[in-house]
Amino acid sequence: MQQVKDRVFSGTQPTGVPTLGNYVGAYRNWLKMQDDYDCLFCVVDMHSLTVRNDAAELRKNAKSLLALYLAVGFDPEKCILYFQSHVPEHAQLSWILNCYTYMGELSRMTQFKDKSAKHSENINAGLFTYPVLMAADILLFNVQYVPVGEDQKQHVEITRDIAERFNNIYGDVFTIPKPLISNVGARIMSLSVPENKMSKSDDASGYISMLDTTDVIISKFKKAVTDSEKEVRYDPKAKPGVSNLLTIYSVMTDKSVKDAEKDFEGVGYGGFKLAVGEAVADKLKPIQDEYNRIMDDKVYLESVSKDGAQKARKIAMKTYGKVARKVGLAQI
Ligand code: TRP
Protein backbone atom coordinates (compact mmCIF):
# COMPACT_ATOMS: atom_id res chain seq x y z
CA MET A 1 0.00 0.00 0.00
CA GLN A 2 1.18 3.50 -0.83
CA GLN A 3 2.35 5.56 2.12
CA VAL A 4 0.23 8.70 1.87
CA LYS A 5 0.74 10.56 5.13
CA ASP A 6 4.12 11.34 6.61
CA ARG A 7 5.09 8.90 9.30
CA VAL A 8 6.03 9.52 12.94
CA PHE A 9 7.72 7.24 15.48
CA SER A 10 8.32 7.77 19.15
CA GLY A 11 8.65 5.65 22.25
CA THR A 12 8.88 5.63 26.02
CA GLN A 13 10.74 3.25 28.30
CA PRO A 14 8.57 1.34 30.75
CA THR A 15 10.63 2.27 33.77
CA GLY A 16 8.21 3.55 36.38
CA VAL A 17 5.10 5.61 35.78
CA PRO A 18 5.49 8.55 33.36
CA THR A 19 5.52 11.98 34.94
CA LEU A 20 3.65 15.18 34.36
CA GLY A 21 6.74 16.18 32.36
CA ASN A 22 6.20 13.25 29.98
CA TYR A 23 2.55 14.21 29.62
CA VAL A 24 3.20 17.86 28.88
CA GLY A 25 6.39 17.50 26.87
CA ALA A 26 5.53 14.34 24.97
CA TYR A 27 2.08 12.75 25.04
CA ARG A 28 0.10 15.98 24.76
CA ASN A 29 2.05 16.80 21.58
CA TRP A 30 1.97 13.31 20.13
CA LEU A 31 -1.81 13.30 20.55
CA LYS A 32 -2.13 16.23 18.21
CA MET A 33 -0.27 14.27 15.52
CA GLN A 34 -2.42 11.17 15.30
CA ASP A 35 -4.88 12.63 12.80
CA ASP A 36 -2.35 14.15 10.44
CA TYR A 37 0.39 11.51 10.44
CA ASP A 38 0.74 7.75 10.45
CA CYS A 39 2.04 7.38 13.98
CA LEU A 40 3.76 4.54 15.76
CA PHE A 41 4.03 4.85 19.52
CA CYS A 42 6.10 2.12 21.04
CA VAL A 43 6.74 0.82 24.55
CA VAL A 44 10.51 0.35 24.23
CA ASP A 45 10.93 -2.42 26.78
CA MET A 46 14.21 -3.69 25.31
CA HIS A 47 15.89 -0.35 26.00
CA SER A 48 15.04 -0.77 29.67
CA LEU A 49 17.26 -3.84 29.94
CA THR A 50 20.30 -1.57 29.85
CA VAL A 51 19.80 -1.10 33.59
CA ARG A 52 18.90 -3.82 36.09
CA ASN A 53 15.18 -4.28 36.71
CA ASP A 54 12.99 -6.65 38.59
CA ALA A 55 11.44 -8.80 35.84
CA ALA A 56 7.89 -8.80 37.23
CA GLU A 57 8.04 -5.07 37.73
CA LEU A 58 9.31 -4.36 34.23
CA ARG A 59 6.54 -6.51 32.76
CA LYS A 60 3.94 -4.73 34.86
CA ASN A 61 5.28 -1.31 33.93
CA ALA A 62 5.19 -2.18 30.24
CA LYS A 63 1.55 -3.20 30.41
CA SER A 64 0.76 -0.14 32.47
CA LEU A 65 2.42 2.13 29.91
CA LEU A 66 0.35 0.69 27.08
CA ALA A 67 -2.79 1.28 29.17
CA LEU A 68 -1.65 4.83 29.82
CA TYR A 69 -1.08 5.45 26.10
CA LEU A 70 -4.69 4.41 25.56
CA ALA A 71 -5.94 6.41 28.54
CA VAL A 72 -4.37 9.68 27.37
CA GLY A 73 -6.20 9.19 24.08
CA PHE A 74 -4.03 7.41 21.54
CA ASP A 75 -6.53 5.67 19.32
CA PRO A 76 -5.42 2.22 18.12
CA GLU A 77 -7.57 2.72 15.03
CA LYS A 78 -5.45 5.73 14.09
CA CYS A 79 -1.96 4.84 15.29
CA ILE A 80 0.11 1.75 15.93
CA LEU A 81 0.67 1.02 19.62
CA TYR A 82 2.93 -1.91 20.48
CA PHE A 83 5.78 -3.40 22.51
CA GLN A 84 9.22 -3.18 20.95
CA SER A 85 10.10 -6.75 22.06
CA HIS A 86 7.15 -8.13 20.09
CA VAL A 87 8.70 -7.07 16.80
CA PRO A 88 11.98 -8.99 16.44
CA GLU A 89 13.15 -6.86 13.53
CA HIS A 90 14.13 -4.14 16.03
CA ALA A 91 16.87 -6.39 17.42
CA GLN A 92 17.79 -7.77 14.01
CA LEU A 93 18.24 -4.38 12.39
CA SER A 94 20.02 -3.12 15.46
CA TRP A 95 22.70 -5.80 15.02
CA ILE A 96 23.30 -4.84 11.42
CA LEU A 97 23.44 -1.14 12.24
CA ASN A 98 25.95 -1.86 15.01
CA CYS A 99 28.31 -2.83 12.24
CA TYR A 100 27.85 0.59 10.62
CA THR A 101 28.33 2.62 13.79
CA TYR A 102 31.66 3.67 15.24
CA MET A 103 32.84 3.26 18.82
CA GLY A 104 34.01 6.87 18.68
CA GLU A 105 30.61 8.33 17.87
CA LEU A 106 28.87 6.20 20.51
CA SER A 107 31.35 7.23 23.17
CA ARG A 108 30.49 10.88 22.49
CA MET A 109 26.81 10.39 23.42
CA THR A 110 26.07 12.52 26.46
CA GLN A 111 23.44 10.10 27.73
CA PHE A 112 25.98 7.26 27.69
CA LYS A 113 28.43 9.40 29.63
CA ASP A 114 25.75 10.38 32.19
CA LYS A 115 24.35 6.90 32.59
CA SER A 116 27.71 5.21 32.89
CA ALA A 117 28.66 7.68 35.60
CA LYS A 118 25.39 6.91 37.39
CA HIS A 119 25.59 3.12 36.99
CA SER A 120 29.35 2.68 37.28
CA GLU A 121 28.83 -0.88 38.55
CA ASN A 122 27.05 -1.90 35.35
CA ILE A 123 28.46 -0.23 32.26
CA ASN A 124 27.25 -2.91 29.88
CA ALA A 125 27.57 -3.09 26.11
CA GLY A 126 23.82 -2.48 25.76
CA LEU A 127 24.15 0.87 27.46
CA PHE A 128 26.83 1.74 24.92
CA THR A 129 24.85 0.61 21.87
CA TYR A 130 21.52 1.95 23.16
CA PRO A 131 21.44 4.63 20.43
CA VAL A 132 21.85 1.97 17.73
CA LEU A 133 18.74 0.16 18.93
CA MET A 134 17.00 3.51 18.92
CA ALA A 135 18.21 4.10 15.36
CA ALA A 136 16.80 0.70 14.39
CA ASP A 137 13.44 1.60 16.00
CA ILE A 138 13.22 4.68 13.85
CA LEU A 139 14.75 3.47 10.60
CA LEU A 140 12.62 0.32 10.39
CA PHE A 141 9.58 2.45 9.68
CA ASN A 142 10.88 5.02 7.21
CA VAL A 143 9.60 7.82 9.35
CA GLN A 144 9.89 11.49 8.52
CA TYR A 145 9.57 12.77 12.10
CA VAL A 146 10.62 11.73 15.57
CA PRO A 147 9.06 13.82 18.35
CA VAL A 148 11.42 13.71 21.33
CA GLY A 149 12.64 15.79 24.22
CA GLU A 150 15.77 17.88 23.91
CA ASP A 151 17.72 15.15 25.75
CA GLN A 152 17.10 12.69 22.90
CA LYS A 153 18.04 15.01 20.08
CA GLN A 154 21.58 13.69 19.92
CA HIS A 155 20.22 10.17 19.47
CA VAL A 156 18.12 11.24 16.51
CA GLU A 157 21.17 12.94 15.05
CA ILE A 158 23.26 9.79 15.26
CA THR A 159 20.32 7.94 13.68
CA ARG A 160 20.54 10.34 10.74
CA ASP A 161 24.30 9.84 10.50
CA ILE A 162 23.96 6.06 10.49
CA ALA A 163 21.17 6.19 7.90
CA GLU A 164 23.14 8.50 5.63
CA ARG A 165 26.24 6.34 5.93
CA PHE A 166 24.22 3.26 5.01
CA ASN A 167 22.47 5.00 2.11
CA ASN A 168 25.81 6.21 0.76
CA ILE A 169 26.94 2.63 0.43
CA TYR A 170 23.72 0.90 -0.62
CA GLY A 171 21.49 3.54 -2.21
CA ASP A 172 18.29 5.02 -0.82
CA VAL A 173 17.33 2.39 1.72
CA PHE A 174 16.41 4.54 4.71
CA THR A 175 14.34 7.70 5.03
CA ILE A 176 16.37 10.32 6.90
CA PRO A 177 14.28 11.26 9.97
CA LYS A 178 14.02 14.70 11.52
CA PRO A 179 13.75 15.31 15.26
CA LEU A 180 10.73 17.33 16.36
CA ILE A 181 11.62 19.02 19.61
CA SER A 182 8.56 20.27 21.47
CA ASN A 183 8.86 23.83 22.66
CA VAL A 184 6.00 24.82 24.97
CA GLY A 185 6.29 22.93 28.19
CA ALA A 186 9.06 20.78 26.79
CA ARG A 187 10.88 21.40 29.99
CA ILE A 188 8.71 20.92 32.99
CA MET A 189 11.05 21.33 35.90
CA SER A 190 11.31 19.55 39.24
CA LEU A 191 9.05 20.92 41.99
CA SER A 192 11.79 20.63 44.58
CA VAL A 193 14.82 21.73 42.51
CA PRO A 194 13.28 23.89 39.76
CA GLU A 195 16.66 24.30 38.05
CA ASN A 196 16.48 20.60 37.05
CA LYS A 197 14.16 18.88 34.64
CA MET A 198 11.31 16.93 36.27
CA SER A 199 12.39 13.30 36.29
CA LYS A 200 11.13 10.08 37.80
CA SER A 201 14.59 9.43 39.14
CA ASP A 202 14.18 12.52 41.40
CA ASP A 203 13.04 12.27 44.97
CA ALA A 204 9.26 11.74 45.03
CA SER A 205 8.40 15.30 46.09
CA GLY A 206 10.07 16.69 42.96
CA TYR A 207 7.88 15.03 40.38
CA ILE A 208 4.22 14.31 39.74
CA SER A 209 3.53 10.81 38.50
CA MET A 210 0.65 10.61 36.04
CA LEU A 211 -0.99 8.20 38.47
CA ASP A 212 -0.55 10.25 41.67
CA THR A 213 -3.86 10.70 43.50
CA THR A 214 -5.46 14.14 43.77
CA ASP A 215 -4.40 14.43 47.42
CA VAL A 216 -0.79 13.55 46.66
CA ILE A 217 -0.71 15.99 43.75
CA ILE A 218 -2.05 18.86 45.84
CA SER A 219 0.30 18.16 48.72
CA LYS A 220 3.32 18.04 46.37
CA PHE A 221 2.35 21.38 44.83
CA LYS A 222 1.83 22.90 48.27
CA LYS A 223 5.44 22.00 49.04
CA ALA A 224 6.80 23.18 45.70
CA VAL A 225 9.87 25.38 46.00
CA THR A 226 9.28 29.04 45.07
CA ASP A 227 11.27 32.09 46.21
CA SER A 228 11.24 34.75 48.87
CA GLU A 229 9.29 37.34 46.85
CA LYS A 230 5.52 37.53 46.75
CA GLU A 231 4.79 38.16 43.11
CA VAL A 232 3.54 35.50 40.68
CA ARG A 233 5.58 36.53 37.67
CA TYR A 234 7.16 34.59 34.79
CA ASP A 235 10.93 34.96 34.93
CA PRO A 236 12.68 31.58 34.63
CA LYS A 237 16.13 32.96 35.51
CA ALA A 238 15.23 34.89 38.64
CA LYS A 239 12.16 32.87 39.63
CA PRO A 240 12.56 29.29 38.33
CA GLY A 241 10.07 27.72 40.75
CA VAL A 242 7.25 30.20 40.19
CA SER A 243 7.87 30.21 36.43
CA ASN A 244 7.67 26.43 36.29
CA LEU A 245 4.36 26.51 38.16
CA LEU A 246 3.06 29.15 35.77
CA THR A 247 4.08 27.03 32.78
CA ILE A 248 2.32 24.01 34.25
CA TYR A 249 -0.81 26.03 35.01
CA SER A 250 -0.85 27.57 31.56
CA VAL A 251 -0.59 24.17 29.86
CA MET A 252 -3.21 22.57 32.10
CA THR A 253 -5.73 25.35 31.52
CA ASP A 254 -4.83 26.14 27.90
CA LYS A 255 -4.19 29.75 28.84
CA SER A 256 -1.20 31.82 27.81
CA VAL A 257 1.44 32.45 30.49
CA LYS A 258 0.44 36.14 30.39
CA ASP A 259 -3.18 35.30 31.19
CA ALA A 260 -2.04 32.89 33.85
CA GLU A 261 -0.03 35.68 35.49
CA LYS A 262 -3.17 37.84 35.49
CA ASP A 263 -5.18 35.11 37.24
CA PHE A 264 -2.80 35.39 40.18
CA GLU A 265 -2.38 39.14 40.54
CA GLY A 266 -2.51 39.88 44.24
CA VAL A 267 -2.80 36.20 45.11
CA GLY A 268 -0.25 34.81 47.60
CA TYR A 269 1.98 31.85 46.81
CA GLY A 270 -0.19 29.57 48.99
CA GLY A 271 -3.29 30.17 46.88
CA PHE A 272 -1.27 30.05 43.68
CA LYS A 273 0.29 26.69 44.46
CA LEU A 274 -3.08 25.24 45.45
CA ALA A 275 -4.65 26.43 42.18
CA VAL A 276 -1.84 24.88 40.10
CA GLY A 277 -2.19 21.60 42.01
CA GLU A 278 -5.94 21.58 41.43
CA ALA A 279 -5.52 22.29 37.71
CA VAL A 280 -3.13 19.36 37.39
CA ALA A 281 -5.34 17.01 39.42
CA ASP A 282 -8.39 18.00 37.33
CA LYS A 283 -6.52 17.24 34.13
CA LEU A 284 -5.14 13.89 35.29
CA LYS A 285 -8.27 12.54 37.00
CA PRO A 286 -10.19 11.51 33.85
CA ILE A 287 -7.00 9.97 32.42
CA GLN A 288 -6.52 7.98 35.63
CA ASP A 289 -10.14 6.79 35.61
CA GLU A 290 -9.76 5.62 32.04
CA TYR A 291 -6.42 4.00 32.88
CA ASN A 292 -7.99 2.00 35.72
CA ARG A 293 -10.82 0.86 33.48
CA ILE A 294 -8.40 -0.28 30.77
CA MET A 295 -6.04 -2.04 33.20
CA ASP A 296 -9.00 -4.19 34.23
CA ASP A 297 -9.78 -5.07 30.63
CA LYS A 298 -7.15 -7.66 29.86
CA VAL A 299 -8.85 -8.81 26.68
CA TYR A 300 -8.81 -5.31 25.22
CA LEU A 301 -5.17 -4.68 26.17
CA GLU A 302 -4.15 -7.96 24.61
CA SER A 303 -5.98 -7.23 21.41
CA VAL A 304 -4.40 -3.77 21.11
CA SER A 305 -0.95 -5.22 21.73
CA LYS A 306 -1.35 -8.08 19.23
CA ASP A 307 -2.90 -5.91 16.58
CA GLY A 308 -0.23 -3.21 17.03
CA ALA A 309 2.64 -5.69 16.82
CA GLN A 310 1.16 -7.23 13.71
CA LYS A 311 0.80 -3.90 11.94
CA ALA A 312 4.28 -2.77 13.00
CA ARG A 313 5.82 -6.06 11.90
CA LYS A 314 4.32 -5.82 8.48
CA ILE A 315 6.24 -2.58 7.87
CA ALA A 316 9.35 -3.69 9.77
CA MET A 317 9.75 -6.94 7.86
CA LYS A 318 9.76 -5.12 4.58
CA THR A 319 12.54 -2.73 5.61
CA TYR A 320 14.55 -5.44 7.31
CA GLY A 321 14.26 -7.71 4.27
CA LYS A 322 15.60 -4.99 2.07
CA VAL A 323 18.52 -4.28 4.42
CA ALA A 324 19.39 -7.97 4.79
CA ARG A 325 19.51 -8.30 1.00
CA LYS A 326 21.65 -5.19 0.60
CA VAL A 327 24.28 -6.29 3.11
CA GLY A 328 24.42 -9.82 1.73
CA LEU A 329 22.81 -12.03 4.35
CA ALA A 330 21.99 -15.54 3.10
CA GLN A 331 18.78 -15.85 1.12
CA ILE A 332 18.32 -19.59 0.58
N1 TRP B 1 15.55 6.82 24.24
C1 TRP B 1 14.21 7.34 24.36
C2 TRP B 1 14.02 7.92 25.76
O1 TRP B 1 14.61 7.45 26.69
C3 TRP B 1 13.18 6.29 24.11
C4 TRP B 1 13.23 5.76 22.71
C5 TRP B 1 13.70 4.55 22.32
C6 TRP B 1 12.83 6.45 21.54
N2 TRP B 1 13.58 4.42 20.98
C7 TRP B 1 13.06 5.56 20.46
C8 TRP B 1 12.30 7.73 21.30
C9 TRP B 1 12.79 5.93 19.16
C10 TRP B 1 12.03 8.08 19.98
C11 TRP B 1 12.28 7.20 18.92
O2 TRP B 1 13.25 8.84 25.90
mmCIF file of C-alpha atoms and ligand atoms in Angstrom, residues 9-11 13 44 47 130 134 137-138 146 148 152 155, ligand 1:
data_model
loop_
_atom_site.group_PDB
_atom_site.id
_atom_site.type_symbol
_atom_site.label_atom_id
_atom_site.label_comp_id
_atom_site.label_asym_id
_atom_site.label_seq_id
_atom_site.Cartn_x
_atom_site.Cartn_y
_atom_site.Cartn_z
ATOM 1 C CA PHE A 9 7.723 7.244 15.485
ATOM 2 C CA SER A 10 8.324 7.766 19.153
ATOM 3 C CA GLY A 11 8.654 5.648 22.249
ATOM 4 C CA GLN A 13 10.739 3.250 28.297
ATOM 5 C CA VAL A 44 10.510 0.354 24.232
ATOM 6 C CA HIS A 47 15.888 -0.349 26.001
ATOM 7 C CA TYR A 130 21.521 1.954 23.159
ATOM 8 C CA MET A 134 17.000 3.510 18.919
ATOM 9 C CA ASP A 137 13.438 1.603 16.001
ATOM 10 C CA ILE A 138 13.219 4.682 13.853
ATOM 11 C CA VAL A 146 10.622 11.731 15.570
ATOM 12 C CA VAL A 148 11.416 13.710 21.332
ATOM 13 C CA GLN A 152 17.101 12.693 22.902
ATOM 14 C CA HIS A 155 20.223 10.171 19.472
HETATM 15 N N1 TRP B 1 15.546 6.815 24.236
HETATM 16 C C1 TRP B 1 14.212 7.344 24.359
HETATM 17 C C2 TRP B 1 14.024 7.923 25.760
HETATM 18 O O1 TRP B 1 14.606 7.447 26.690
HETATM 19 C C3 TRP B 1 13.177 6.286 24.109
HETATM 20 C C4 TRP B 1 13.232 5.763 22.708
HETATM 21 C C5 TRP B 1 13.698 4.550 22.318
HETATM 22 C C6 TRP B 1 12.827 6.452 21.545
HETATM 23 N N2 TRP B 1 13.575 4.422 20.980
HETATM 24 C C7 TRP B 1 13.063 5.559 20.458
HETATM 25 C C8 TRP B 1 12.300 7.728 21.301
HETATM 26 C C9 TRP B 1 12.794 5.928 19.156
HETATM 27 C C10 TRP B 1 12.029 8.080 19.982
HETATM 28 C C11 TRP B 1 12.276 7.200 18.917
HETATM 29 O O2 TRP B 1 13.253 8.841 25.903
#
